[in-house]
């Protein structure tokens, strides 16, 4: 957190930038108000980088468009019905929205859009006081009608109006509260937390897409654990991610196992650590890794079995969990690539643990790489993160074993181009050798040669041809099943 003086200096520098000063002067020259609002002002106090430039004004959407066209490279009005016009100025994206004074019916999240005339009134209808700050331009005057600066300094999330009114207007704000605790490291004030607890059911009127977007933003924050804990404490998780509360399995005096919920949060934190330390994925965070870490054990409640001798088993929870992950992510309208990648990681997350039980052959290592496919680096991260034992000797042994596996993968990759495992003959060559046309037989032959490649590594075209012809002859001798 910066001092108020330092934040104001930073805001002054921001206001003096060519894009903002030019925009401010154009609006002032036309007799309209303009203010930088929300995130950019808040982030100046938090010493965080500014990614978006959001403005608010008393000008109507038509007037905004007329003013920005001569000074921008591109414009769009997809949000015109809600008063928002977007533009690109000198490579920077800006969004300008007419003051709002909406009303809600309490049945849906869609408001009756009403344009307002006052900056202060517009700010008071926003989600949290820390986002209800504005910098009036070109005068560079800070506007704070709800005590947002005090809440910033205290690290508190509080609504400008009563939380019952705010969340009643827009229940999505409850998910945003969880997300901001993860992003900003703030805590909820008691009234806000109590209101979320009592109003969690109203989140059901929010579209699945918007819920999924907020969960994604939460998981990509610096500390997603804090946001997940807010979802759990408020009851929102039971509605939007019911598999996570389901991880709080009951125990009894005879059967003991790790707290699966706490284990999951630790795996998520450790996966983020590996993301950063390995440096091979998006430095802004990898959503697929984080979703897989959060969901990797959701098959355990359905597969939990109390065994004799005080043992709890979860046989096949990887396979069951992969199906449940697909179902949940589809319900939240994630894209198919993300759904399939996460489900694959959940399905494979236990595969490595067989490596410690006995040396894998090169064939087993090739199959591990083949099955992971494009998700191999993410599987490395998830598997390493899944080791949460407090037994240092056991943790070290698992870590060394995985180091060994990665070294073997690297060695095979260098010798055999393992990341692109293909048979030694392609489909065209198979058809010529066997004298067949495109059809199911070509696919069968291709799969046979792929298995040979996985078992023995590169065998060359001559040996592959010999094996293919022998397989084809043997196949012809086997009578069809009646």
Short mmCIF file of C-alpha atoms in Angstrom, two decimals, residues 7-426:
data_model
loop_
_atom_site.label_atom_id
_atom_site.label_comp_id
_atom_site.label_asym_id
_atom_site.label_seq_id
_atom_site.Cartn_x
_atom_site.Cartn_y
_atom_site.Cartn_z
CA UNK A 7 -0.79 7.57 -4.76
CA UNK A 8 -1.96 11.08 -5.67
CA UNK A 9 1.40 11.75 -7.30
CA UNK A 10 1.08 8.57 -9.32
CA UNK A 11 -2.47 9.49 -10.32
CA UNK A 12 -1.23 12.93 -11.38
CA UNK A 13 1.38 11.32 -13.60
CA UNK A 14 -1.27 9.02 -15.05
CA UNK A 15 -3.60 11.94 -15.76
CA UNK A 16 -0.75 13.75 -17.52
CA UNK A 17 -0.17 10.88 -19.94
CA UNK A 18 -0.86 11.83 -23.58
CA UNK A 19 -3.88 9.56 -23.98
CA UNK A 20 -5.71 10.65 -20.83
CA UNK A 21 -4.90 14.35 -21.07
CA UNK A 22 -6.01 14.48 -24.70
CA UNK A 23 -9.26 12.69 -23.91
CA UNK A 24 -9.91 14.93 -20.88
CA UNK A 25 -9.34 18.12 -22.87
CA UNK A 26 -11.66 17.02 -25.67
CA UNK A 27 -14.51 16.30 -23.22
CA UNK A 28 -13.91 19.51 -21.26
CA UNK A 29 -13.85 21.51 -24.49
CA UNK A 30 -17.26 20.09 -25.38
CA UNK A 31 -18.64 21.01 -21.94
CA UNK A 32 -18.78 17.47 -20.56
CA UNK A 33 -17.45 15.95 -17.35
CA UNK A 34 -14.96 13.10 -17.45
CA UNK A 35 -13.42 11.01 -14.66
CA UNK A 36 -11.04 8.09 -14.47
CA UNK A 37 -12.84 5.56 -12.31
CA UNK A 38 -12.57 2.28 -10.42
CA UNK A 39 -9.64 -0.08 -10.84
CA UNK A 40 -6.98 2.36 -12.13
CA UNK A 41 -7.60 4.73 -9.20
CA UNK A 42 -7.68 1.91 -6.66
CA UNK A 43 -4.50 0.35 -8.06
CA UNK A 44 -2.61 3.63 -7.75
CA UNK A 45 -3.01 3.33 -3.98
CA UNK A 46 -2.03 -0.36 -4.05
CA UNK A 47 1.01 0.29 -6.26
CA UNK A 48 -0.30 -2.23 -8.77
CA UNK A 49 0.10 -1.91 -12.54
CA UNK A 50 -2.77 -0.32 -14.45
CA UNK A 51 -4.15 -2.55 -17.22
CA UNK A 52 -7.46 -0.90 -18.16
CA UNK A 53 -8.48 2.72 -18.48
CA UNK A 54 -12.14 3.09 -17.49
CA UNK A 55 -13.85 6.46 -17.56
CA UNK A 56 -17.27 7.78 -16.70
CA UNK A 57 -18.98 10.91 -18.00
CA UNK A 58 -22.23 12.84 -18.17
CA UNK A 59 -22.13 12.58 -21.98
CA UNK A 60 -24.56 10.18 -23.66
CA UNK A 61 -23.24 7.23 -25.71
CA UNK A 62 -23.91 9.12 -28.97
CA UNK A 63 -22.02 12.13 -27.65
CA UNK A 64 -19.13 9.95 -26.43
CA UNK A 65 -18.80 8.32 -29.84
CA UNK A 66 -18.86 11.67 -31.59
CA UNK A 67 -16.08 13.00 -29.32
CA UNK A 68 -13.73 10.01 -29.51
CA UNK A 69 -13.96 9.28 -33.25
CA UNK A 70 -11.61 12.09 -34.34
CA UNK A 71 -8.95 11.23 -31.74
CA UNK A 72 -8.97 7.41 -31.78
CA UNK A 73 -7.82 4.69 -34.14
CA UNK A 74 -10.85 2.44 -33.65
CA UNK A 75 -14.16 2.52 -31.81
CA UNK A 76 -16.83 -0.01 -30.84
CA UNK A 77 -20.27 0.35 -29.34
CA UNK A 78 -21.12 -3.22 -28.33
CA UNK A 79 -21.98 -1.89 -24.85
CA UNK A 80 -23.99 1.07 -26.10
CA UNK A 81 -27.22 -0.18 -24.50
CA UNK A 82 -25.44 0.03 -21.12
CA UNK A 83 -23.87 3.39 -21.93
CA UNK A 84 -20.37 2.13 -22.80
CA UNK A 85 -18.28 3.10 -25.81
CA UNK A 86 -14.83 1.59 -26.36
CA UNK A 87 -11.93 3.01 -28.33
CA UNK A 88 -8.24 2.52 -29.05
CA UNK A 89 -6.05 5.60 -28.64
CA UNK A 90 -2.34 5.41 -29.41
CA UNK A 91 -2.43 1.65 -28.82
CA UNK A 92 -4.27 1.94 -25.48
CA UNK A 93 -7.78 0.63 -24.94
CA UNK A 94 -10.21 2.95 -23.18
CA UNK A 95 -13.84 2.46 -22.18
CA UNK A 96 -16.10 5.40 -21.43
CA UNK A 97 -19.49 4.92 -19.79
CA UNK A 98 -22.31 7.34 -19.20
CA UNK A 99 -23.21 7.92 -15.52
CA UNK A 100 -25.65 5.23 -14.43
CA UNK A 101 -28.58 5.27 -12.01
CA UNK A 102 -30.02 1.81 -12.69
CA UNK A 103 -32.81 0.00 -10.89
CA UNK A 104 -33.13 -3.78 -10.45
CA UNK A 105 -36.19 -5.95 -10.17
CA UNK A 106 -34.57 -8.50 -7.83
CA UNK A 107 -35.56 -11.38 -10.13
CA UNK A 108 -32.73 -11.15 -12.66
CA UNK A 109 -29.34 -9.48 -12.86
CA UNK A 110 -30.46 -7.36 -15.82
CA UNK A 111 -31.19 -3.80 -14.68
CA UNK A 112 -33.50 -1.25 -16.16
CA UNK A 113 -30.74 0.91 -17.59
CA UNK A 114 -31.14 4.52 -16.51
CA UNK A 115 -28.48 7.13 -17.26
CA UNK A 116 -27.60 9.46 -14.41
CA UNK A 117 -26.32 13.01 -14.14
CA UNK A 118 -24.03 12.88 -11.09
CA UNK A 119 -20.57 11.37 -10.68
CA UNK A 120 -21.10 10.88 -6.94
CA UNK A 121 -24.39 9.03 -7.47
CA UNK A 122 -22.75 6.85 -10.11
CA UNK A 123 -19.95 5.91 -7.68
CA UNK A 124 -22.37 5.03 -4.90
CA UNK A 125 -24.05 2.36 -7.07
CA UNK A 126 -20.79 0.46 -7.60
CA UNK A 127 -19.81 -2.82 -5.98
CA UNK A 128 -17.28 -1.91 -3.24
CA UNK A 129 -16.03 1.32 -1.72
CA UNK A 130 -12.46 0.59 -2.88
CA UNK A 131 -13.79 0.57 -6.45
CA UNK A 132 -15.94 3.66 -5.90
CA UNK A 133 -13.09 6.12 -6.33
CA UNK A 134 -12.72 8.54 -9.22
CA UNK A 135 -10.25 11.08 -10.49
CA UNK A 136 -12.09 14.03 -11.98
CA UNK A 137 -10.37 15.31 -15.14
CA UNK A 138 -8.71 17.47 -16.27
CA UNK A 139 -8.69 19.04 -12.79
CA UNK A 140 -7.12 15.89 -11.23
CA UNK A 141 -9.48 15.92 -8.23
CA UNK A 142 -9.96 12.75 -6.20
CA UNK A 143 -13.63 11.91 -5.53
CA UNK A 144 -14.40 9.46 -2.70
CA UNK A 145 -18.05 9.61 -1.59
CA UNK A 146 -18.11 6.36 0.41
CA UNK A 147 -14.83 6.23 2.35
CA UNK A 148 -13.00 4.04 -0.13
CA UNK A 149 -9.57 5.41 0.75
CA UNK A 150 -10.03 4.54 4.42
CA UNK A 151 -11.07 1.01 3.41
CA UNK A 152 -8.07 0.73 1.09
CA UNK A 153 -5.76 1.69 3.93
CA UNK A 154 -7.50 -0.81 6.23
CA UNK A 155 -7.59 -3.59 3.63
CA UNK A 156 -11.37 -4.00 3.93
CA UNK A 157 -14.03 -4.83 1.35
CA UNK A 158 -17.28 -3.01 2.08
CA UNK A 159 -20.24 -2.04 -0.10
CA UNK A 160 -21.10 1.67 -0.62
CA UNK A 161 -24.76 1.02 0.17
CA UNK A 162 -25.94 -1.67 2.57
CA UNK A 163 -24.71 -5.10 1.38
CA UNK A 164 -28.30 -6.36 1.24
CA UNK A 165 -29.17 -3.64 -1.27
CA UNK A 166 -25.91 -4.03 -3.20
CA UNK A 167 -26.07 -7.82 -3.49
CA UNK A 168 -29.80 -7.66 -4.11
CA UNK A 169 -29.11 -5.38 -7.06
CA UNK A 170 -26.41 -7.70 -8.42
CA UNK A 171 -25.67 -11.06 -6.74
CA UNK A 172 -22.55 -11.46 -8.90
CA UNK A 173 -20.95 -8.96 -6.53
CA UNK A 174 -20.73 -11.73 -3.93
CA UNK A 175 -18.44 -13.71 -6.24
CA UNK A 176 -16.49 -10.53 -6.92
CA UNK A 177 -16.01 -10.15 -3.17
CA UNK A 178 -14.39 -13.59 -3.05
CA UNK A 179 -12.28 -12.75 -6.07
CA UNK A 180 -11.05 -9.44 -4.62
CA UNK A 181 -9.98 -11.14 -1.40
CA UNK A 182 -7.82 -13.38 -3.58
CA UNK A 183 -6.52 -10.57 -5.80
CA UNK A 184 -6.04 -7.76 -3.31
CA UNK A 185 -5.48 -9.61 -0.04
CA UNK A 186 -8.39 -7.74 1.59
CA UNK A 187 -10.87 -9.10 4.15
CA UNK A 188 -14.64 -8.72 4.16
CA UNK A 189 -16.17 -6.45 6.76
CA UNK A 190 -18.60 -8.27 9.05
CA UNK A 191 -21.79 -6.82 7.53
CA UNK A 192 -20.68 -7.83 4.04
CA UNK A 193 -19.74 -11.35 5.15
CA UNK A 194 -23.05 -11.79 7.01
CA UNK A 195 -25.06 -10.60 4.03
CA UNK A 196 -23.28 -13.04 1.71
CA UNK A 197 -24.05 -15.87 4.11
CA UNK A 198 -27.72 -14.99 4.12
CA UNK A 199 -28.06 -14.21 0.40
CA UNK A 200 -25.93 -16.91 -1.22
CA UNK A 201 -28.96 -18.60 -2.83
CA UNK A 202 -29.55 -15.52 -5.00
CA UNK A 203 -26.40 -16.37 -6.99
CA UNK A 204 -28.59 -18.84 -8.88
CA UNK A 205 -29.99 -16.03 -11.05
CA UNK A 206 -26.54 -15.34 -12.45
CA UNK A 207 -25.67 -16.98 -15.77
CA UNK A 208 -23.27 -19.92 -15.71
CA UNK A 209 -20.91 -18.05 -18.03
CA UNK A 210 -20.53 -15.14 -15.62
CA UNK A 211 -20.00 -17.49 -12.68
CA UNK A 212 -17.33 -19.35 -14.63
CA UNK A 213 -15.60 -16.08 -15.52
CA UNK A 214 -15.43 -15.02 -11.87
CA UNK A 215 -14.11 -18.42 -10.77
CA UNK A 216 -11.42 -18.17 -13.45
CA UNK A 217 -10.38 -14.71 -12.30
CA UNK A 218 -10.32 -15.90 -8.69
CA UNK A 219 -8.09 -18.87 -9.54
CA UNK A 220 -5.70 -16.66 -11.52
CA UNK A 221 -5.26 -14.30 -8.56
CA UNK A 222 -2.13 -14.27 -6.40
CA UNK A 223 -3.85 -16.03 -3.49
CA UNK A 224 -6.82 -18.08 -4.72
CA UNK A 225 -6.97 -19.98 -1.42
CA UNK A 226 -8.34 -16.87 0.33
CA UNK A 227 -11.09 -16.49 -2.26
CA UNK A 228 -12.06 -20.18 -2.10
CA UNK A 229 -12.31 -19.93 1.67
CA UNK A 230 -14.74 -17.00 1.27
CA UNK A 231 -16.83 -19.10 -1.13
CA UNK A 232 -16.87 -21.91 1.43
CA UNK A 233 -17.68 -19.73 4.44
CA UNK A 234 -20.50 -17.91 2.64
CA UNK A 235 -22.16 -21.04 1.25
CA UNK A 236 -21.57 -19.89 -2.33
CA UNK A 237 -19.27 -22.85 -3.05
CA UNK A 238 -22.13 -25.26 -2.31
CA UNK A 239 -24.00 -23.67 -5.22
CA UNK A 240 -21.33 -22.82 -7.80
CA UNK A 241 -18.70 -25.51 -7.04
CA UNK A 242 -20.44 -28.12 -4.85
CA UNK A 243 -17.63 -30.64 -5.41
CA UNK A 244 -15.31 -28.54 -3.22
CA UNK A 245 -17.45 -28.63 -0.02
CA UNK A 246 -17.88 -32.33 -0.82
CA UNK A 247 -14.16 -32.79 -0.12
CA UNK A 248 -14.76 -32.18 3.59
CA UNK A 249 -15.22 -35.87 4.22
CA UNK A 250 -16.38 -37.22 7.55
CA UNK A 251 -13.96 -39.25 9.64
CA UNK A 252 -14.50 -41.55 12.58
CA UNK A 253 -12.32 -42.79 15.41
CA UNK A 254 -11.34 -45.96 13.54
CA UNK A 255 -10.74 -44.69 10.01
CA UNK A 256 -8.40 -41.81 9.39
CA UNK A 257 -7.23 -40.05 6.26
CA UNK A 258 -5.91 -36.69 5.23
CA UNK A 259 -8.33 -33.77 5.16
CA UNK A 260 -9.01 -33.84 1.42
CA UNK A 261 -10.26 -30.23 1.32
CA UNK A 262 -7.17 -28.83 3.05
CA UNK A 263 -4.97 -31.11 0.95
CA UNK A 264 -6.60 -29.68 -2.20
CA UNK A 265 -5.89 -26.09 -1.16
CA UNK A 266 -2.28 -27.01 -0.45
CA UNK A 267 -1.95 -28.71 -3.85
CA UNK A 268 -3.32 -25.55 -5.49
CA UNK A 269 -0.80 -23.36 -3.67
CA UNK A 270 2.07 -25.71 -4.49
CA UNK A 271 1.03 -25.89 -8.15
CA UNK A 272 1.20 -22.10 -8.35
CA UNK A 273 4.67 -22.27 -6.82
CA UNK A 274 5.81 -24.79 -9.45
CA UNK A 275 4.26 -22.67 -12.21
CA UNK A 276 6.48 -19.81 -11.16
CA UNK A 277 9.66 -21.72 -10.34
CA UNK A 278 9.65 -23.79 -13.54
CA UNK A 279 8.80 -20.77 -15.67
CA UNK A 280 7.47 -22.73 -18.65
CA UNK A 281 3.85 -21.60 -18.60
CA UNK A 282 2.13 -18.22 -18.75
CA UNK A 283 3.75 -16.02 -16.09
CA UNK A 284 0.33 -14.46 -15.44
CA UNK A 285 -0.92 -17.87 -14.29
CA UNK A 286 -2.17 -21.03 -15.96
CA UNK A 287 -5.90 -21.60 -15.55
CA UNK A 288 -5.78 -25.25 -16.65
CA UNK A 289 -3.17 -26.14 -14.02
CA UNK A 290 -5.12 -24.36 -11.31
CA UNK A 291 -8.47 -25.90 -12.25
CA UNK A 292 -6.86 -29.34 -12.32
CA UNK A 293 -5.26 -28.78 -8.91
CA UNK A 294 -8.61 -27.66 -7.46
CA UNK A 295 -10.56 -30.56 -8.97
CA UNK A 296 -8.01 -33.40 -8.94
CA UNK A 297 -9.53 -35.21 -5.95
CA UNK A 298 -13.24 -34.53 -6.48
CA UNK A 299 -13.76 -38.22 -7.27
CA UNK A 300 -12.85 -39.19 -3.70
CA UNK A 301 -16.25 -38.72 -2.01
CA UNK A 302 -17.92 -41.05 -4.52
CA UNK A 303 -15.20 -43.72 -4.24
CA UNK A 304 -14.49 -43.57 -0.49
CA UNK A 305 -14.47 -46.97 1.16
CA UNK A 306 -13.70 -47.86 4.76
CA UNK A 307 -11.35 -50.84 4.78
CA UNK A 308 -10.46 -53.15 7.70
CA UNK A 309 -7.56 -52.04 9.83
CA UNK A 310 -8.43 -48.34 9.84
CA UNK A 311 -7.62 -47.74 6.17
CA UNK A 312 -9.66 -45.52 3.86
CA UNK A 313 -9.44 -46.24 0.13
CA UNK A 314 -10.45 -44.19 -2.91
CA UNK A 315 -9.98 -46.67 -5.74
CA UNK A 316 -10.47 -45.20 -9.23
CA UNK A 317 -11.10 -41.70 -7.91
CA UNK A 318 -8.92 -40.42 -10.76
CA UNK A 319 -11.27 -41.81 -13.43
CA UNK A 320 -14.42 -40.80 -11.55
CA UNK A 321 -12.93 -37.37 -10.85
CA UNK A 322 -12.18 -36.79 -14.53
CA UNK A 323 -15.84 -37.41 -15.40
CA UNK A 324 -17.04 -35.12 -12.60
CA UNK A 325 -14.59 -32.39 -13.65
CA UNK A 326 -15.94 -32.51 -17.19
CA UNK A 327 -19.50 -32.29 -15.94
CA UNK A 328 -18.82 -29.31 -13.66
CA UNK A 329 -16.77 -27.35 -16.20
CA UNK A 330 -19.40 -27.92 -18.88
CA UNK A 331 -22.04 -26.63 -16.48
CA UNK A 332 -19.92 -23.49 -16.01
CA UNK A 333 -19.61 -23.10 -19.80
CA UNK A 334 -15.85 -23.49 -20.05
CA UNK A 335 -14.52 -24.06 -23.56
CA UNK A 336 -13.96 -27.62 -24.76
CA UNK A 337 -10.16 -27.33 -24.90
CA UNK A 338 -10.01 -26.32 -21.24
CA UNK A 339 -12.53 -28.99 -20.20
CA UNK A 340 -10.66 -31.79 -21.99
CA UNK A 341 -7.25 -30.67 -20.73
CA UNK A 342 -8.38 -30.46 -17.09
CA UNK A 343 -10.18 -33.80 -17.25
CA UNK A 344 -7.10 -35.44 -18.78
CA UNK A 345 -4.88 -34.11 -16.00
CA UNK A 346 -7.30 -35.32 -13.31
CA UNK A 347 -7.40 -38.74 -14.95
CA UNK A 348 -3.59 -38.99 -15.11
CA UNK A 349 -2.62 -37.39 -11.81
CA UNK A 350 -2.01 -40.74 -10.06
CA UNK A 351 -0.11 -42.39 -12.93
CA UNK A 352 3.35 -41.42 -11.67
CA UNK A 353 2.96 -43.02 -8.28
CA UNK A 354 3.44 -46.44 -9.88
CA UNK A 355 6.91 -45.28 -10.88
CA UNK A 356 8.08 -45.44 -7.30
CA UNK A 357 6.92 -49.05 -6.94
CA UNK A 358 9.33 -50.39 -9.55
CA UNK A 359 11.48 -49.16 -12.39
CA UNK A 360 9.48 -48.28 -15.47
CA UNK A 361 10.63 -49.62 -18.80
CA UNK A 362 11.32 -47.16 -21.60
CA UNK A 363 8.03 -48.32 -23.06
CA UNK A 364 6.17 -47.21 -19.91
CA UNK A 365 7.89 -43.81 -20.03
CA UNK A 366 6.94 -43.38 -23.69
CA UNK A 367 3.32 -44.19 -22.88
CA UNK A 368 3.33 -41.68 -20.03
CA UNK A 369 4.44 -38.99 -22.48
CA UNK A 370 2.02 -40.19 -25.15
CA UNK A 371 -0.95 -40.18 -22.79
CA UNK A 372 -0.12 -36.73 -21.41
CA UNK A 373 0.34 -35.31 -24.90
CA UNK A 374 0.31 -31.52 -24.91
CA UNK A 375 -0.43 -31.51 -21.17
CA UNK A 376 2.90 -33.04 -20.14
CA UNK A 377 4.35 -29.92 -18.48
CA UNK A 378 1.09 -29.36 -16.62
CA UNK A 379 1.07 -33.00 -15.53
CA UNK A 380 4.61 -32.56 -14.18
CA UNK A 381 3.40 -29.60 -12.12
CA UNK A 382 0.21 -31.25 -10.85
CA UNK A 383 1.98 -34.49 -9.91
CA UNK A 384 4.72 -32.69 -7.99
CA UNK A 385 2.17 -30.43 -6.28
CA UNK A 386 0.13 -33.46 -5.19
CA UNK A 387 2.86 -34.45 -2.72
CA UNK A 388 1.74 -32.84 0.55
CA UNK A 389 3.03 -35.36 3.07
CA UNK A 390 4.72 -33.96 6.16
CA UNK A 391 7.07 -36.93 6.15
CA UNK A 392 10.22 -35.28 4.78
CA UNK A 393 11.87 -38.58 3.86
CA UNK A 394 8.84 -39.69 1.85
CA UNK A 395 8.47 -36.28 0.18
CA UNK A 396 12.15 -36.25 -0.80
CA UNK A 397 11.94 -39.79 -2.17
CA UNK A 398 8.96 -38.85 -4.36
CA UNK A 399 10.70 -35.67 -5.50
CA UNK A 400 13.86 -37.55 -6.45
CA UNK A 401 11.81 -40.19 -8.26
CA UNK A 402 10.06 -37.55 -10.33
CA UNK A 403 13.38 -35.88 -11.07
CA UNK A 404 14.51 -39.23 -12.40
CA UNK A 405 11.38 -39.63 -14.53
CA UNK A 406 11.79 -36.18 -16.06
CA UNK A 407 15.46 -36.94 -16.77
CA UNK A 408 14.47 -40.16 -18.56
CA UNK A 409 11.82 -38.32 -20.57
CA UNK A 410 14.41 -35.73 -21.58
CA UNK A 411 16.89 -38.45 -22.55
CA UNK A 412 14.36 -40.33 -24.65
CA UNK A 413 13.18 -37.07 -26.22
CA UNK A 414 16.72 -36.23 -27.27
CA UNK A 415 17.30 -39.67 -28.80
CA UNK A 416 13.85 -40.41 -30.21
CA UNK A 417 11.88 -37.14 -30.56
CA UNK A 418 9.48 -38.62 -28.00
CA UNK A 419 7.26 -35.52 -27.88
CA UNK A 420 6.03 -36.41 -31.37
CA UNK A 421 5.82 -40.21 -31.16
CA UNK A 422 4.67 -41.62 -34.50
CA UNK A 423 5.04 -45.02 -36.16
CA UNK A 424 8.00 -45.54 -38.48
CA UNK A 425 5.57 -45.77 -41.42
CA UNK A 426 2.80 -43.31 -42.25
#
